[in-house]
GROMACS .gro file of C-alpha atoms in nm:
model
  362
    1UNK     CA    1   0.851  -1.848   2.587
    2UNK     CA    2   0.712  -2.214   2.622
    3UNK     CA    3   0.908  -2.574   2.555
    4UNK     CA    4   0.931  -2.518   2.233
    5UNK     CA    5   1.098  -2.210   2.194
    6UNK     CA    6   0.770  -2.032   2.087
    7UNK     CA    7   0.710  -1.665   2.211
    8UNK     CA    8   0.419  -1.608   2.360
    9UNK     CA    9   0.184  -1.279   2.309
   10UNK     CA   10  -0.158  -1.162   2.313
   11UNK     CA   11  -0.158  -0.981   1.956
   12UNK     CA   12   0.090  -0.991   1.675
   13UNK     CA   13   0.096  -0.675   1.491
   14UNK     CA   14   0.284  -0.694   1.123
   15UNK     CA   15   0.382  -0.383   0.963
   16UNK     CA   16   0.527  -0.076   1.085
   17UNK     CA   17   0.335   0.189   0.810
   18UNK     CA   18   0.029   0.443   0.911
   19UNK     CA   19  -0.210   0.112   0.988
   20UNK     CA   20   0.051  -0.056   1.221
   21UNK     CA   21   0.182   0.221   1.380
   22UNK     CA   22  -0.188   0.314   1.444
   23UNK     CA   23  -0.321  -0.081   1.517
   24UNK     CA   24   0.003  -0.016   1.813
   25UNK     CA   25  -0.104   0.257   1.929
   26UNK     CA   26  -0.446   0.199   1.986
   27UNK     CA   27  -0.284  -0.147   2.161
   28UNK     CA   28  -0.094   0.052   2.384
   29UNK     CA   29  -0.399   0.303   2.462
   30UNK     CA   30  -0.618  -0.001   2.584
   31UNK     CA   31  -0.372  -0.076   2.825
   32UNK     CA   32  -0.172  -0.329   2.665
   33UNK     CA   33   0.193  -0.283   2.666
   34UNK     CA   34   0.469  -0.347   2.377
   35UNK     CA   35   0.700  -0.640   2.404
   36UNK     CA   36   0.496  -0.793   2.722
   37UNK     CA   37   0.129  -0.762   2.567
   38UNK     CA   38   0.166  -0.688   2.215
   39UNK     CA   39   0.447  -0.702   1.965
   40UNK     CA   40   0.541  -0.540   1.617
   41UNK     CA   41   0.704  -0.665   1.337
   42UNK     CA   42   0.826  -0.477   0.987
   43UNK     CA   43   1.040  -0.621   0.764
   44UNK     CA   44   1.162  -0.265   0.636
   45UNK     CA   45   1.530  -0.144   0.756
   46UNK     CA   46   1.379   0.143   0.901
   47UNK     CA   47   1.076   0.330   1.028
   48UNK     CA   48   0.884   0.510   0.768
   49UNK     CA   49   0.656   0.238   0.632
   50UNK     CA   50   0.615   0.182   0.245
   51UNK     CA   51   0.722   0.592   0.232
   52UNK     CA   52   1.055   0.547   0.280
   53UNK     CA   53   1.070   0.332  -0.094
   54UNK     CA   54   0.925   0.644  -0.282
   55UNK     CA   55   1.136   0.772  -0.556
   56UNK     CA   56   1.338   1.112  -0.470
   57UNK     CA   57   1.171   1.362  -0.695
   58UNK     CA   58   0.810   1.286  -0.507
   59UNK     CA   59   0.893   1.571  -0.247
   60UNK     CA   60   0.612   1.624   0.062
   61UNK     CA   61   0.428   1.905  -0.123
   62UNK     CA   62   0.345   1.632  -0.429
   63UNK     CA   63   0.219   1.413  -0.155
   64UNK     CA   64  -0.152   1.446  -0.154
   65UNK     CA   65  -0.422   1.342   0.172
   66UNK     CA   66  -0.102   1.253   0.387
   67UNK     CA   67  -0.259   1.273   0.746
   68UNK     CA   68  -0.100   1.240   1.136
   69UNK     CA   69  -0.109   0.938   1.281
   70UNK     CA   70  -0.302   0.896   1.590
   71UNK     CA   71  -0.213   1.124   1.912
   72UNK     CA   72   0.070   1.252   1.755
   73UNK     CA   73   0.053   1.574   1.484
   74UNK     CA   74   0.224   1.580   1.146
   75UNK     CA   75   0.453   1.917   1.204
   76UNK     CA   76   0.596   2.032   0.887
   77UNK     CA   77   0.726   2.375   0.836
   78UNK     CA   78   0.710   2.509   0.441
   79UNK     CA   79   1.057   2.401   0.416
   80UNK     CA   80   0.920   2.051   0.406
   81UNK     CA   81   0.788   2.107   0.056
   82UNK     CA   82   1.051   2.067  -0.117
   83UNK     CA   83   1.198   1.725   0.069
   84UNK     CA   84   1.213   1.397  -0.028
   85UNK     CA   85   0.839   1.245   0.110
   86UNK     CA   86   1.015   0.993   0.243
   87UNK     CA   87   1.266   1.209   0.436
   88UNK     CA   88   1.016   1.410   0.605
   89UNK     CA   89   0.784   1.120   0.706
   90UNK     CA   90   1.007   0.862   0.784
   91UNK     CA   91   1.191   1.130   1.087
   92UNK     CA   92   0.806   1.168   1.137
   93UNK     CA   93   0.716   0.801   1.168
   94UNK     CA   94   1.083   0.778   1.394
   95UNK     CA   95   0.940   1.027   1.645
   96UNK     CA   96   0.612   0.888   1.702
   97UNK     CA   97   0.771   0.520   1.741
   98UNK     CA   98   0.997   0.684   2.036
   99UNK     CA   99   0.737   0.883   2.194
  100UNK     CA  100   0.524   0.590   2.234
  101UNK     CA  101   0.756   0.339   2.278
  102UNK     CA  102   0.624   0.074   2.034
  103UNK     CA  103   0.982  -0.116   2.029
  104UNK     CA  104   0.957  -0.167   1.651
  105UNK     CA  105   1.160  -0.535   1.583
  106UNK     CA  106   1.293  -0.459   1.273
  107UNK     CA  107   1.393  -0.548   1.018
  108UNK     CA  108   1.165  -0.896   1.050
  109UNK     CA  109   0.966  -1.093   0.760
  110UNK     CA  110   0.737  -1.278   0.882
  111UNK     CA  111   0.693  -1.596   0.663
  112UNK     CA  112   0.320  -1.734   0.758
  113UNK     CA  113   0.055  -1.766   1.045
  114UNK     CA  114  -0.070  -2.055   1.081
  115UNK     CA  115  -0.281  -2.271   1.341
  116UNK     CA  116  -0.115  -2.338   1.632
  117UNK     CA  117  -0.335  -2.510   1.893
  118UNK     CA  118  -0.518  -2.407   2.177
  119UNK     CA  119  -0.718  -2.150   1.997
  120UNK     CA  120  -0.366  -1.991   1.926
  121UNK     CA  121  -0.270  -1.850   1.595
  122UNK     CA  122   0.140  -1.963   1.529
  123UNK     CA  123   0.340  -1.662   1.347
  124UNK     CA  124   0.651  -1.825   1.172
  125UNK     CA  125   0.925  -1.534   1.141
  126UNK     CA  126   1.307  -1.444   1.044
  127UNK     CA  127   1.313  -1.385   1.419
  128UNK     CA  128   1.142  -1.664   1.565
  129UNK     CA  129   0.829  -1.764   1.620
  130UNK     CA  130   0.516  -1.654   1.791
  131UNK     CA  131   0.211  -1.784   1.986
  132UNK     CA  132  -0.074  -1.529   1.958
  133UNK     CA  133  -0.454  -1.482   2.062
  134UNK     CA  134  -0.505  -1.205   1.812
  135UNK     CA  135  -0.315  -1.055   1.482
  136UNK     CA  136  -0.356  -0.744   1.314
  137UNK     CA  137  -0.157  -0.766   1.013
  138UNK     CA  138  -0.082  -0.425   0.773
  139UNK     CA  139   0.121  -0.526   0.535
  140UNK     CA  140   0.008  -0.308   0.285
  141UNK     CA  141   0.082  -0.368  -0.111
  142UNK     CA  142   0.419  -0.224  -0.158
  143UNK     CA  143   0.552  -0.552  -0.174
  144UNK     CA  144   0.301  -0.660  -0.495
  145UNK     CA  145   0.355  -0.459  -0.726
  146UNK     CA  146   0.133  -0.568  -1.049
  147UNK     CA  147   0.278  -0.667  -1.387
  148UNK     CA  148   0.066  -0.698  -1.658
  149UNK     CA  149   0.173  -0.971  -1.957
  150UNK     CA  150   0.134  -0.920  -2.293
  151UNK     CA  151   0.222  -1.061  -2.596
  152UNK     CA  152   0.618  -1.017  -2.671
  153UNK     CA  153   0.681  -0.839  -2.329
  154UNK     CA  154   1.020  -1.101  -2.313
  155UNK     CA  155   1.148  -0.992  -2.660
  156UNK     CA  156   1.153  -0.595  -2.563
  157UNK     CA  157   1.505  -0.470  -2.632
  158UNK     CA  158   1.469  -0.176  -2.438
  159UNK     CA  159   1.418  -0.120  -2.031
  160UNK     CA  160   1.090  -0.198  -1.880
  161UNK     CA  161   1.037  -0.052  -1.507
  162UNK     CA  162   0.806  -0.067  -1.256
  163UNK     CA  163   0.673   0.191  -1.018
  164UNK     CA  164   0.810   0.047  -0.700
  165UNK     CA  165   1.186   0.044  -0.911
  166UNK     CA  166   1.111   0.423  -1.017
  167UNK     CA  167   1.409   0.574  -0.976
  168UNK     CA  168   1.303   0.971  -1.028
  169UNK     CA  169   1.310   1.145  -1.378
  170UNK     CA  170   1.699   1.221  -1.443
  171UNK     CA  171   1.763   0.846  -1.602
  172UNK     CA  172   1.527   0.911  -1.885
  173UNK     CA  173   1.695   1.216  -2.022
  174UNK     CA  174   1.695   1.205  -2.392
  175UNK     CA  175   1.503   0.858  -2.422
  176UNK     CA  176   1.139   0.727  -2.571
  177UNK     CA  177   0.967   0.619  -2.277
  178UNK     CA  178   0.600   0.463  -2.301
  179UNK     CA  179   0.457   0.523  -1.961
  180UNK     CA  180   0.097   0.220  -1.871
  181UNK     CA  181  -0.107   0.363  -1.609
  182UNK     CA  182  -0.378   0.585  -1.483
  183UNK     CA  183  -0.373   0.625  -1.157
  184UNK     CA  184  -0.182   0.843  -0.961
  185UNK     CA  185   0.133   0.771  -1.013
  186UNK     CA  186   0.137   0.698  -1.359
  187UNK     CA  187   0.101   1.055  -1.430
  188UNK     CA  188   0.335   1.234  -1.178
  189UNK     CA  189   0.589   0.986  -1.343
  190UNK     CA  190   0.490   1.099  -1.697
  191UNK     CA  191   0.470   1.496  -1.666
  192UNK     CA  192   0.830   1.412  -1.462
  193UNK     CA  193   0.984   1.237  -1.768
  194UNK     CA  194   0.815   1.462  -2.002
  195UNK     CA  195   1.040   1.757  -1.917
  196UNK     CA  196   1.335   1.544  -1.990
  197UNK     CA  197   1.282   1.272  -2.234
  198UNK     CA  198   1.257   1.294  -2.642
  199UNK     CA  199   0.932   1.174  -2.653
  200UNK     CA  200   0.669   0.988  -2.390
  201UNK     CA  201   0.373   0.825  -2.458
  202UNK     CA  202   0.052   0.758  -2.191
  203UNK     CA  203  -0.108   0.458  -2.235
  204UNK     CA  204  -0.382   0.317  -1.994
  205UNK     CA  205  -0.639   0.053  -1.980
  206UNK     CA  206  -0.986   0.278  -1.999
  207UNK     CA  207  -0.970   0.603  -2.016
  208UNK     CA  208  -0.849   0.835  -1.710
  209UNK     CA  209  -1.126   1.009  -1.511
  210UNK     CA  210  -1.003   1.331  -1.395
  211UNK     CA  211  -1.207   1.516  -1.135
  212UNK     CA  212  -1.266   1.854  -1.048
  213UNK     CA  213  -1.401   2.057  -0.811
  214UNK     CA  214  -1.448   2.028  -0.422
  215UNK     CA  215  -1.420   1.699  -0.320
  216UNK     CA  216  -1.513   1.647   0.008
  217UNK     CA  217  -1.690   1.420   0.336
  218UNK     CA  218  -1.968   1.286   0.080
  219UNK     CA  219  -1.783   1.220  -0.194
  220UNK     CA  220  -1.500   1.007   0.015
  221UNK     CA  221  -1.769   0.797   0.189
  222UNK     CA  222  -1.923   0.762  -0.116
  223UNK     CA  223  -1.561   0.594  -0.241
  224UNK     CA  224  -1.510   0.384   0.043
  225UNK     CA  225  -1.835   0.266   0.044
  226UNK     CA  226  -1.751   0.103  -0.331
  227UNK     CA  227  -1.413  -0.006  -0.180
  228UNK     CA  228  -1.598  -0.161   0.103
  229UNK     CA  229  -1.908  -0.304  -0.069
  230UNK     CA  230  -1.599  -0.552  -0.311
  231UNK     CA  231  -1.426  -0.630   0.008
  232UNK     CA  232  -1.759  -0.772   0.210
  233UNK     CA  233  -1.847  -0.980  -0.128
  234UNK     CA  234  -1.499  -1.160  -0.114
  235UNK     CA  235  -1.311  -0.994  -0.394
  236UNK     CA  236  -0.980  -0.821  -0.421
  237UNK     CA  237  -1.006  -0.464  -0.335
  238UNK     CA  238  -0.967  -0.208  -0.553
  239UNK     CA  239  -0.801   0.150  -0.431
  240UNK     CA  240  -0.999   0.437  -0.348
  241UNK     CA  241  -0.812   0.604  -0.546
  242UNK     CA  242  -0.908   0.421  -0.873
  243UNK     CA  243  -1.259   0.513  -0.779
  244UNK     CA  244  -1.229   0.863  -0.676
  245UNK     CA  245  -1.062   0.991  -1.020
  246UNK     CA  246  -0.682   1.221  -1.082
  247UNK     CA  247  -0.756   1.524  -0.876
  248UNK     CA  248  -0.667   1.872  -1.131
  249UNK     CA  249  -0.404   1.990  -0.940
  250UNK     CA  250  -0.206   2.290  -1.140
  251UNK     CA  251   0.030   2.058  -1.301
  252UNK     CA  252  -0.249   1.807  -1.429
  253UNK     CA  253  -0.398   2.172  -1.622
  254UNK     CA  254  -0.059   2.224  -1.766
  255UNK     CA  255   0.002   1.878  -1.884
  256UNK     CA  256  -0.350   1.820  -2.022
  257UNK     CA  257  -0.342   2.156  -2.220
  258UNK     CA  258   0.038   2.090  -2.377
  259UNK     CA  259  -0.031   1.747  -2.473
  260UNK     CA  260   0.129   1.593  -2.245
  261UNK     CA  261  -0.149   1.414  -2.064
  262UNK     CA  262  -0.301   1.242  -2.413
  263UNK     CA  263  -0.359   0.921  -2.348
  264UNK     CA  264  -0.341   0.598  -2.564
  265UNK     CA  265  -0.573   0.308  -2.545
  266UNK     CA  266  -0.405  -0.032  -2.428
  267UNK     CA  267  -0.114  -0.148  -2.673
  268UNK     CA  268  -0.204  -0.523  -2.801
  269UNK     CA  269   0.143  -0.656  -2.826
  270UNK     CA  270   0.499  -0.559  -2.732
  271UNK     CA  271   0.776  -0.555  -3.019
  272UNK     CA  272   1.102  -0.560  -2.977
  273UNK     CA  273   1.118  -0.220  -3.018
  274UNK     CA  274   0.803  -0.085  -2.845
  275UNK     CA  275   0.479  -0.136  -2.897
  276UNK     CA  276   0.228  -0.197  -3.150
  277UNK     CA  277  -0.172  -0.219  -3.194
  278UNK     CA  278  -0.393  -0.458  -3.398
  279UNK     CA  279  -0.484  -0.179  -3.594
  280UNK     CA  280  -0.137  -0.134  -3.707
  281UNK     CA  281  -0.027   0.137  -3.524
  282UNK     CA  282   0.342   0.114  -3.372
  283UNK     CA  283   0.567   0.346  -3.142
  284UNK     CA  284   0.912   0.298  -3.068
  285UNK     CA  285   1.040   0.292  -2.726
  286UNK     CA  286   1.316   0.287  -2.523
  287UNK     CA  287   1.156   0.206  -2.205
  288UNK     CA  288   0.835   0.108  -2.041
  289UNK     CA  289   0.774   0.224  -1.698
  290UNK     CA  290   0.461   0.011  -1.590
  291UNK     CA  291   0.271   0.198  -1.377
  292UNK     CA  292   0.031  -0.018  -1.297
  293UNK     CA  293  -0.044  -0.042  -0.917
  294UNK     CA  294  -0.004  -0.334  -0.680
  295UNK     CA  295  -0.188  -0.579  -0.519
  296UNK     CA  296  -0.224  -0.630  -0.087
  297UNK     CA  297   0.034  -0.836   0.056
  298UNK     CA  298  -0.093  -1.095   0.252
  299UNK     CA  299   0.065  -1.404   0.163
  300UNK     CA  300   0.160  -1.481   0.517
  301UNK     CA  301  -0.209  -1.553   0.603
  302UNK     CA  302  -0.230  -1.852   0.320
  303UNK     CA  303  -0.224  -2.133   0.562
  304UNK     CA  304  -0.530  -1.984   0.737
  305UNK     CA  305  -0.780  -2.028   0.415
  306UNK     CA  306  -0.917  -1.695   0.463
  307UNK     CA  307  -0.912  -1.659   0.075
  308UNK     CA  308  -1.309  -1.620  -0.098
  309UNK     CA  309  -1.351  -1.778  -0.433
  310UNK     CA  310  -1.383  -1.405  -0.588
  311UNK     CA  311  -1.008  -1.430  -0.522
  312UNK     CA  312  -1.012  -1.164  -0.185
  313UNK     CA  313  -1.107  -1.205   0.211
  314UNK     CA  314  -1.411  -1.122   0.299
  315UNK     CA  315  -1.426  -0.863   0.605
  316UNK     CA  316  -1.634  -0.716   0.834
  317UNK     CA  317  -1.477  -0.359   0.915
  318UNK     CA  318  -1.165  -0.537   0.974
  319UNK     CA  319  -1.225  -0.864   1.096
  320UNK     CA  320  -1.170  -1.168   0.869
  321UNK     CA  321  -1.479  -1.361   0.825
  322UNK     CA  322  -1.318  -1.674   0.789
  323UNK     CA  323  -1.115  -1.633   1.127
  324UNK     CA  324  -1.231  -1.321   1.385
  325UNK     CA  325  -0.864  -1.370   1.561
  326UNK     CA  326  -0.733  -1.180   1.238
  327UNK     CA  327  -0.769  -0.792   1.155
  328UNK     CA  328  -0.650  -0.639   0.805
  329UNK     CA  329  -0.540  -0.303   0.844
  330UNK     CA  330  -0.529  -0.086   0.557
  331UNK     CA  331  -0.693  -0.378   0.328
  332UNK     CA  332  -0.953  -0.205   0.102
  333UNK     CA  333  -1.158   0.085   0.278
  334UNK     CA  334  -0.866   0.172   0.485
  335UNK     CA  335  -0.596   0.152   0.276
  336UNK     CA  336  -0.598   0.519   0.291
  337UNK     CA  337  -0.394   0.727   0.548
  338UNK     CA  338  -0.742   0.839   0.755
  339UNK     CA  339  -0.907   0.516   0.698
  340UNK     CA  340  -0.611   0.335   0.829
  341UNK     CA  341  -0.628   0.543   1.148
  342UNK     CA  342  -1.021   0.446   1.205
  343UNK     CA  343  -0.956   0.089   1.118
  344UNK     CA  344  -0.691   0.073   1.358
  345UNK     CA  345  -0.891   0.172   1.694
  346UNK     CA  346  -1.172  -0.046   1.529
  347UNK     CA  347  -0.916  -0.335   1.536
  348UNK     CA  348  -0.820  -0.307   1.867
  349UNK     CA  349  -1.146  -0.213   1.995
  350UNK     CA  350  -1.271  -0.610   1.852
  351UNK     CA  351  -0.952  -0.761   2.008
  352UNK     CA  352  -0.986  -0.622   2.317
  353UNK     CA  353  -1.316  -0.821   2.317
  354UNK     CA  354  -1.181  -1.103   2.178
  355UNK     CA  355  -0.889  -1.126   2.456
  356UNK     CA  356  -1.138  -1.037   2.725
  357UNK     CA  357  -1.345  -1.393   2.625
  358UNK     CA  358  -1.096  -1.606   2.518
  359UNK     CA  359  -0.883  -1.758   2.800
  360UNK     CA  360  -0.472  -1.681   2.770
  361UNK     CA  361  -0.407  -2.059   2.668
  362UNK     CA  362  -0.034  -2.137   2.572
   0.00000   0.00000   0.00000
């Protein structure tokens, strides 16, 4: 700790979800010690990343594409398929942190990262300030649910909520529900709610794209490349899922056959009793559920001025083009679980080169 009460460290990792833990693992594997050379700060109350906030009806068996963290397999029993994903993955992350001694500080809110002088970054947090030579920002998107705005929204007499607050289907029994959004969460919510609701209506801005048949490495690389191309241009990233389409599972096939997934185009306004289109069509509702996705939670980086005119942070690999000390893991093309693992390794490789090149100045 220096004369100003600021603790000196080589690297600060912000976030302890899949991306942050991957980065922390590779930092330790590279020879850096938790607590002495790097620190992991997480604002969540317990291990599990954003998974700990998922709705109870999202069981582990419904999770698609969950990959193990580096160095420790996610071993589950068949009985785990029926357990909430928050429990299964939360327990796995807890064991992972303990096994590798990552000593995550929580709950800690990272309020701002700014220029600290002497070539270092000043990381301001609810637990005090850190002076760092490098930063891995692995904050994901869960803290920034996206709420579209439509005329009349404030007049609706029913309930409006977002995926981030989705409690499971039970609360919608006997109600008329409009689900807005064509992604994986929207379809999962819709199919669950349709079993107990009086009526459901599915509304999406664009026609949903259903993906049938195998989805191999070649298709996956092509999808990631599309997301990566936006990030390289400094545009806000789209999710990988948005360019892969929705996989046609057995449940989705049934929902399409029964009409649950019959979709309407986006409404033009919200009324006190529901929604309306300019062509005269109306739908009455008790609830509007906005399954409209999330945006990257990067406001803590605002003092560094990393955003491009297009609205996004331009990155090469994981490195912010405007500041080589800052690496974004789990951002854009690395927002999938397997992408976060690879990005954590790549970020640490570059940070190690930076540490070896730059003198440790306090």
